Short mmCIF file of C-alpha atoms in Angstrom, two decimals:
data_model
loop_
_atom_site.label_atom_id
_atom_site.label_comp_id
_atom_site.label_asym_id
_atom_site.label_seq_id
_atom_site.Cartn_x
_atom_site.Cartn_y
_atom_site.Cartn_z
CA MET A 1 197.54 109.26 86.18
CA TYR A 2 201.22 108.33 85.83
CA THR A 3 203.85 110.19 86.37
CA GLU A 4 205.61 110.44 82.81
CA ASP A 5 201.89 110.91 81.22
CA TYR A 6 201.35 114.30 84.21
CA GLU A 7 204.82 115.47 82.76
CA ARG A 8 204.53 114.96 79.13
CA LYS A 9 201.12 117.10 79.10
CA MET A 10 202.63 119.89 81.14
CA LEU A 11 205.68 120.25 78.56
CA GLU A 12 202.88 120.05 75.95
CA LEU A 13 201.26 122.96 77.38
CA VAL A 14 203.73 125.03 78.53
CA SER A 15 205.37 124.37 74.78
CA ASP A 16 201.98 126.27 73.61
CA ASP A 17 203.85 129.45 72.22
CA ASN A 18 200.63 131.48 71.77
CA THR A 19 200.15 131.02 75.33
CA TYR A 20 203.04 130.90 77.16
CA THR A 21 207.43 132.20 76.72
CA CYS A 22 210.68 130.29 78.10
CA VAL A 23 212.36 133.40 79.38
CA LYS A 24 216.18 133.39 81.19
CA ARG A 25 216.07 134.71 84.68
CA ASP A 26 213.99 134.35 87.09
CA PRO A 27 212.39 137.84 86.32
CA THR A 28 211.38 138.35 90.28
CA ASN A 29 212.93 141.62 91.88
CA GLY A 30 212.61 143.39 88.61
CA ILE A 31 208.75 142.58 88.98
CA GLN A 32 209.01 143.72 92.74
CA THR A 33 210.93 146.58 91.84
CA LYS A 34 207.89 147.81 89.57
CA ASN A 35 204.44 147.16 91.23
CA ASN A 36 205.87 148.84 94.10
CA ASN A 37 206.62 151.83 92.24
CA PHE A 38 202.87 151.54 91.22
CA VAL A 39 202.38 151.33 95.25
CA LYS A 40 204.29 154.38 95.56
CA LYS A 41 202.57 156.20 93.27
CA LEU A 42 198.95 155.54 94.17
CA LYS A 43 200.70 157.00 97.37
CA ASP A 44 202.29 160.21 96.05
CA GLN A 45 199.60 161.30 94.57
CA LYS A 46 197.16 160.12 97.92
CA PHE A 47 194.80 157.84 95.98
CA ILE A 48 196.25 155.16 99.58
CA ASP A 49 197.56 155.71 103.14
CA GLU A 50 200.33 154.54 104.53
CA LYS A 51 198.34 151.87 106.09
CA THR A 52 197.35 150.38 102.41
CA LYS A 53 201.35 151.30 101.31
CA ARG A 54 202.72 149.28 103.65
CA SER A 55 200.02 145.93 103.06
CA LEU A 56 200.50 146.35 98.96
CA THR A 57 205.06 147.22 99.40
CA ILE A 58 206.30 143.63 99.00
CA TYR A 59 209.51 142.65 100.09
CA ASN A 60 210.29 138.88 99.41
CA ALA A 61 208.87 138.16 96.78
CA VAL A 62 209.37 134.41 94.98
CA CYS A 63 208.51 132.40 91.88
CA PRO A 64 204.72 130.82 91.93
CA ARG A 65 205.14 126.79 90.36
CA ILE A 66 202.67 125.89 87.97
CA TYR A 67 201.27 122.81 88.57
CA GLY A 68 198.74 120.86 85.89
CA GLN A 69 195.11 119.66 87.32
CA PRO A 70 193.34 116.85 85.45
CA LYS A 71 189.97 117.31 84.60
CA ALA A 72 188.28 114.34 85.21
CA HIS A 73 185.21 115.19 82.64
CA LYS A 74 186.99 114.69 79.93
CA SER A 75 188.25 111.68 77.83
CA ASN A 76 192.44 111.88 77.54
CA LEU A 77 193.30 114.00 81.37
CA PRO A 78 193.94 117.19 79.81
CA LEU A 79 195.57 119.05 82.20
CA ARG A 80 193.87 123.14 83.65
CA PRO A 81 197.18 125.34 84.49
CA VAL A 82 196.86 126.68 87.75
CA ILE A 83 199.85 129.56 88.92
CA PRO A 84 199.42 129.86 92.74
CA ASN A 85 199.88 133.32 92.73
CA THR A 86 200.34 134.21 96.99
CA THR A 87 204.02 134.00 96.62
CA ALA A 88 203.90 136.09 93.58
CA PRO A 89 204.85 140.40 93.59
CA THR A 90 201.73 141.44 91.29
CA TYR A 91 199.11 139.50 94.25
CA LYS A 92 198.23 141.69 97.20
CA LEU A 93 198.55 144.55 93.91
CA SER A 94 195.94 142.35 92.65
CA LYS A 95 193.72 140.96 95.21
CA TYR A 96 193.18 145.43 95.37
CA ILE A 97 192.52 146.37 92.04
CA ALA A 98 190.03 142.73 91.89
CA ASN A 99 188.07 144.22 94.99
CA ILE A 100 187.45 147.66 93.25
CA LEU A 101 186.58 145.64 90.37
CA GLN A 102 184.19 143.56 92.35
CA LEU A 103 182.07 146.25 93.92
CA SER A 104 182.07 147.83 90.94
CA MET A 105 180.96 145.66 88.11
CA GLU A 106 177.19 143.83 87.79
CA SER A 107 176.86 141.31 85.93
CA LYS A 108 173.00 140.73 83.76
CA TYR A 109 173.95 137.44 83.13
CA ASN A 110 175.32 135.90 85.96
CA ILE A 111 173.86 133.50 88.70
CA THR A 112 174.52 133.55 92.05
CA SER A 113 173.31 130.25 93.66
CA SER A 114 171.60 126.84 92.36
CA PHE A 115 168.18 128.15 93.87
CA ALA A 116 167.90 131.39 92.71
CA PHE A 117 168.71 129.91 89.82
CA CYS A 118 166.03 127.04 89.65
CA GLN A 119 163.15 128.80 91.03
CA GLU A 120 164.12 131.90 88.29
CA ILE A 121 163.67 128.84 85.58
CA ASN A 122 161.02 127.18 86.88
CA GLN A 123 158.69 130.80 86.45
CA ILE A 124 159.85 130.38 82.58
CA THR A 125 157.82 129.01 79.62
CA LEU A 126 159.56 128.66 76.25
CA PRO A 127 158.50 129.74 73.10
CA HIS A 128 157.18 127.40 70.71
CA ASN A 129 159.91 125.54 69.68
CA TYR A 130 162.24 126.63 71.49
CA ILE A 131 164.90 124.48 72.83
CA ILE A 132 168.16 124.82 75.62
CA ILE A 133 171.06 124.17 75.16
CA SER A 134 174.40 124.75 76.99
CA LEU A 135 177.56 127.14 75.29
CA ASP A 136 181.45 125.91 77.05
CA VAL A 137 184.14 128.07 76.88
CA VAL A 138 187.73 126.58 75.91
CA SER A 139 190.06 127.46 78.56
CA LEU A 140 188.08 130.76 79.37
CA PHE A 141 191.54 132.07 81.61
CA THR A 142 194.02 131.63 78.96
CA ASN A 143 192.18 132.56 76.43
CA ALA A 144 190.55 135.96 77.86
CA PRO A 145 191.89 138.60 75.17
CA ARG A 146 193.78 140.96 76.37
CA GLU A 147 192.62 144.02 75.05
CA LEU A 148 188.57 143.06 75.70
CA VAL A 149 189.54 143.70 79.23
CA THR A 150 190.80 147.07 78.75
CA TYR A 151 188.19 147.82 76.55
CA SER A 152 185.56 146.91 78.68
CA ILE A 153 187.11 148.45 81.90
CA ILE A 154 186.93 152.32 79.32
CA TYR A 155 183.70 151.21 78.89
CA GLU A 156 182.30 150.40 81.90
CA TRP A 157 184.15 153.10 83.36
CA GLU A 158 181.82 155.73 84.99
CA THR A 159 180.66 152.51 87.46
CA ILE A 160 183.89 151.86 88.42
CA ARG A 161 184.99 155.51 89.46
CA ASN A 162 182.78 154.66 92.17
CA ASN A 163 184.32 152.25 93.55
CA THR A 164 188.23 154.03 93.46
CA ASP A 165 189.55 157.94 93.40
CA ILE A 166 192.44 156.58 91.01
CA ASP A 167 192.23 157.86 87.59
CA LEU A 168 191.33 155.49 84.42
CA ASP A 169 194.66 155.82 82.90
CA LEU A 170 196.46 154.81 86.02
CA PHE A 171 193.69 151.52 86.88
CA LEU A 172 194.39 151.04 83.39
CA GLU A 173 198.32 151.45 83.55
CA MET A 174 198.56 148.77 87.20
CA VAL A 175 195.61 145.44 85.46
CA GLU A 176 197.80 145.92 82.10
CA PHE A 177 201.05 145.21 84.92
CA CYS A 178 199.12 142.43 86.61
CA MET A 179 198.20 141.58 83.01
CA LYS A 180 201.63 141.70 81.30
CA GLU A 181 203.64 140.53 84.69
CA SER A 182 202.10 136.92 84.86
CA TYR A 183 204.76 134.18 84.98
CA PHE A 184 205.50 131.66 86.62
CA ARG A 185 208.69 128.53 86.99
CA TYR A 186 208.19 125.11 85.57
CA LYS A 187 211.50 122.28 85.99
CA GLY A 188 213.39 125.02 86.77
CA LYS A 189 213.04 126.37 83.49
CA PHE A 190 211.04 130.55 83.92
CA TYR A 191 207.88 131.49 81.22
CA TYR A 192 205.85 134.21 81.29
CA GLN A 193 202.41 134.43 79.91
CA ILE A 194 202.05 136.31 76.96
CA TYR A 195 198.14 136.23 76.08
CA GLY A 196 194.86 136.23 78.46
CA THR A 197 194.51 136.03 82.60
CA ALA A 198 196.53 133.17 84.84
CA MET A 199 194.23 130.92 86.60
CA GLY A 200 195.33 131.45 90.33
CA SER A 201 195.55 135.37 90.52
CA PRO A 202 192.90 136.80 92.27
CA LEU A 203 192.82 139.40 89.66
CA SER A 204 191.94 136.51 86.91
CA PRO A 205 188.25 135.80 87.59
CA ILE A 206 186.82 138.83 87.31
CA LEU A 207 188.57 140.16 84.22
CA ALA A 208 187.08 136.70 82.38
CA ASP A 209 184.28 137.46 83.98
CA ILE A 210 184.36 141.31 81.97
CA SER A 211 185.82 140.09 78.91
CA LEU A 212 183.48 137.14 78.89
CA GLU A 213 180.05 139.69 80.03
CA THR A 214 181.02 141.74 76.81
CA VAL A 215 180.83 138.81 74.56
CA ILE A 216 178.21 137.92 75.62
CA GLY A 217 176.52 140.89 75.48
CA LYS A 218 177.23 141.60 71.35
CA ALA A 219 176.08 137.93 71.03
CA VAL A 220 173.15 138.03 72.80
CA GLU A 221 172.00 141.35 70.55
CA ALA A 222 173.59 140.43 66.97
CA LEU A 223 170.71 137.39 67.38
CA PRO A 224 168.06 137.41 64.56
CA PHE A 225 164.94 137.09 67.36
CA ASP A 226 164.48 136.33 70.51
CA VAL A 227 166.37 134.72 73.16
CA PRO A 228 163.94 134.20 76.58
CA ILE A 229 166.80 133.51 79.05
CA VAL A 230 170.55 133.47 79.31
CA ARG A 231 172.77 132.85 82.21
CA LYS A 232 175.78 132.33 82.88
CA TYR A 233 177.94 130.26 86.21
CA VAL A 234 181.53 131.03 84.98
CA ASP A 235 183.05 129.69 82.09
CA ASP A 236 179.47 127.79 81.21
CA LEU A 237 175.98 129.14 80.01
CA PHE A 238 172.65 128.54 80.08
CA ILE A 239 170.41 129.49 77.01
CA ALA A 240 166.82 128.97 74.86
CA VAL A 241 167.16 128.80 71.23
CA PRO A 242 165.20 128.70 68.82
CA ALA A 243 165.45 125.00 67.59
CA ASP A 244 166.45 125.44 64.15
CA LYS A 245 168.70 127.69 64.41
CA ILE A 246 171.08 125.94 66.12
CA ASP A 247 173.94 126.51 64.17
CA VAL A 248 173.31 130.57 63.90
CA VAL A 249 173.73 130.50 68.21
CA LEU A 250 177.03 129.17 67.89
CA GLU A 251 178.79 130.92 65.06
CA GLU A 252 176.86 134.02 66.53
CA PHE A 253 178.79 133.34 70.20
CA ASN A 254 182.28 132.40 68.40
CA LYS A 255 182.58 134.84 65.37
CA HIS A 256 183.80 138.04 68.44
CA GLU A 257 186.79 136.75 69.44
CA ALA A 258 189.26 134.54 67.62
CA ARG A 259 190.41 132.94 71.26
CA LEU A 260 187.30 133.02 72.83
CA GLN A 261 185.69 129.56 71.47
CA PHE A 262 182.73 128.03 72.88
CA THR A 263 181.26 124.21 72.42
CA LEU A 264 177.43 123.83 72.01
CA GLU A 265 175.42 121.08 73.80
CA CYS A 266 171.90 120.36 72.81
CA GLU A 267 169.21 118.63 75.32
CA GLN A 268 168.52 114.86 75.46
CA ASP A 269 164.62 113.70 75.27
CA ASN A 270 164.34 117.65 76.76
CA LYS A 271 166.73 117.31 79.18
CA LEU A 272 170.25 119.07 79.77
CA PRO A 273 172.37 118.62 82.80
CA PHE A 274 173.71 122.24 83.94
CA LEU A 275 175.58 123.04 87.39
CA ASP A 276 173.90 120.67 89.86
CA MET A 277 170.30 119.98 88.21
CA GLN A 278 168.66 118.14 85.57
CA VAL A 279 167.16 120.94 83.36
CA ILE A 280 163.45 119.80 82.19
CA ARG A 281 161.17 120.87 78.93
CA ASN A 282 158.18 119.83 79.74
CA ALA A 283 155.65 118.96 77.04
CA ASP A 284 153.55 122.23 77.22
CA GLN A 285 157.57 124.13 76.67
CA THR A 286 157.99 124.79 81.05
CA LEU A 287 160.05 124.66 82.75
CA SER A 288 161.55 122.03 85.19
CA THR A 289 164.94 120.55 87.76
CA ASP A 290 165.74 118.03 89.30
CA TRP A 291 168.74 117.39 90.87
CA TYR A 292 171.55 116.27 88.97
CA ALA A 293 174.48 114.38 90.02
CA LYS A 294 177.95 113.82 86.92
CA PRO A 295 178.45 110.28 86.28
CA ILE A 296 182.26 110.50 87.69
CA ALA A 297 180.96 112.21 91.07
CA SER A 298 181.52 109.84 93.64
CA GLY A 299 178.76 110.00 95.83
CA ARG A 300 180.52 110.31 98.81
CA MET A 301 179.68 111.36 101.95
CA LEU A 302 180.47 111.80 105.50
CA ASN A 303 181.49 108.16 107.53
CA TYR A 304 178.77 108.54 109.59
CA ASN A 305 181.15 105.95 111.81
CA SER A 306 184.16 109.21 111.27
CA PHE A 307 184.99 110.50 114.80
CA HIS A 308 184.08 113.83 113.57
CA GLN A 309 181.00 115.63 115.80
CA MET A 310 177.51 114.53 115.67
CA LYS A 311 176.73 118.16 114.98
CA HIS A 312 178.87 117.95 111.59
CA LYS A 313 176.73 115.06 110.72
CA VAL A 314 173.43 115.17 110.71
CA ASN A 315 174.06 119.73 109.43
CA VAL A 316 176.05 116.98 106.31
CA ALA A 317 172.82 115.33 106.19
CA ASN A 318 170.17 117.30 106.37
CA ILE A 319 172.38 119.62 103.66
CA PHE A 320 171.95 117.07 101.84
CA ILE A 321 168.06 115.98 101.88
CA HIS A 322 167.61 120.51 101.80
CA ARG A 323 169.38 120.43 97.82
CA VAL A 324 167.59 117.68 96.28
CA THR A 325 164.10 118.62 97.69
CA THR A 326 164.71 122.05 97.08
CA LEU A 327 166.02 121.41 93.25
CA SER A 328 164.08 118.71 92.47
CA THR A 329 160.01 120.47 91.20
CA HIS A 330 159.74 117.59 88.62
CA SER A 331 160.17 114.43 90.26
CA SER A 332 157.67 113.31 93.16
CA TRP A 333 159.04 113.42 96.55
CA ASN A 334 158.97 109.62 97.01
CA ASP A 335 161.73 109.22 93.54
CA GLN A 336 163.58 112.45 95.96
CA LYS A 337 164.21 109.75 99.07
CA GLN A 338 165.24 106.90 96.74
CA ILE A 339 167.67 109.45 95.25
CA ILE A 340 168.39 110.49 98.62
CA TYR A 341 169.19 106.75 100.56
CA THR A 342 170.97 105.53 97.42
CA GLN A 343 173.18 108.81 97.49
CA CYS A 344 173.50 108.10 101.41
CA HIS A 345 173.69 104.24 101.55
CA THR A 346 176.46 101.67 99.95
CA PRO A 347 175.52 100.47 96.29
CA THR A 348 174.62 96.59 98.47
CA GLN A 349 171.29 98.76 100.24
CA GLN A 350 170.14 100.85 97.14
CA ARG A 351 166.00 99.98 97.31
CA ILE A 352 163.89 102.23 100.55
CA PRO A 353 163.32 100.00 102.88
CA GLU A 354 159.32 99.00 103.36
CA ASP A 355 159.38 100.02 106.63
CA VAL A 356 160.43 103.51 106.10
CA ASP A 357 157.15 105.83 105.21
CA GLN A 358 156.71 106.82 101.49
CA SER A 359 153.96 109.13 102.67
CA SER A 360 155.90 111.97 104.37
CA ASN A 361 156.21 115.34 103.56
CA PRO A 362 158.48 116.64 101.15
CA THR A 363 158.48 120.59 102.60
CA ALA A 364 159.67 118.34 105.79
CA PRO A 365 162.36 115.80 105.27
CA GLU A 366 162.52 113.03 108.33
#
């Protein structure tokens, strides 16, 4: 991306009055004082010990600087705003709160890994006339409603309190403080984020996940038909629905939060890419999978002629082979070997040589 294009898009991004607001001076010192007051309150009420108090107290905070990460898989290369919070006054307190929430929250929909999803999906048979679709949240972090975060924490408080002695009022006050005091610097100007959460804060992923979990639960419960599977990875949802109810699904998911909106992708030729797999709906309504790489994927791996240790080169190959063979339940072993060979060789070496054994055991590839 050219510098002028990047700066133009960044300026458009920070000029969004619904998400950011410009302030006259650097608010770091004021936020740092508030942060330390919260830490002192936690210590005074004996919720933390002296060692934790010292670790959460900040003396040398620096205003974070925002940058844009191009979304290479989308047209016109839109920018994803990232605010690295490691120098921010609220960083350590945010991390402390995030650890409590991560220990407490158990998602009904989250995918733990591609392998777990693959194993589950290959055991499912969909009802007649059902198809598979994916839903993608538009800019989840900057659109996560703060009121919904508060509601979700209150709703789940009986579970959260098992992992902290802090009372609900003080806990909510700290969460709201960390969300509200999200700020950054760009081109010498200082901005507050007035909506959503900042990508780059340790608290943002769990807060965004809590918000999305609540919206999914409400939408699925309101749908007038059974949903055999709903799975989520960050802001991407995999769901099976009746073929004639696609519009109903999208409308239901989009009506619960005005800023939290979804886009929809339907299966094409009974296939739907999700994570690093292509999910295939077979003629008998069973599901199977194949390893998948996005069209923009470079296919680069560790160069065998590089100066890395041999064990690193062997492990890179073994991990890739394991991934392709484990996640590919639809294609034959010969097709899997062709994928592996194609990915590991130059474009002029696309076919497996004739002397390569085509009858190898897929469970123990050479």
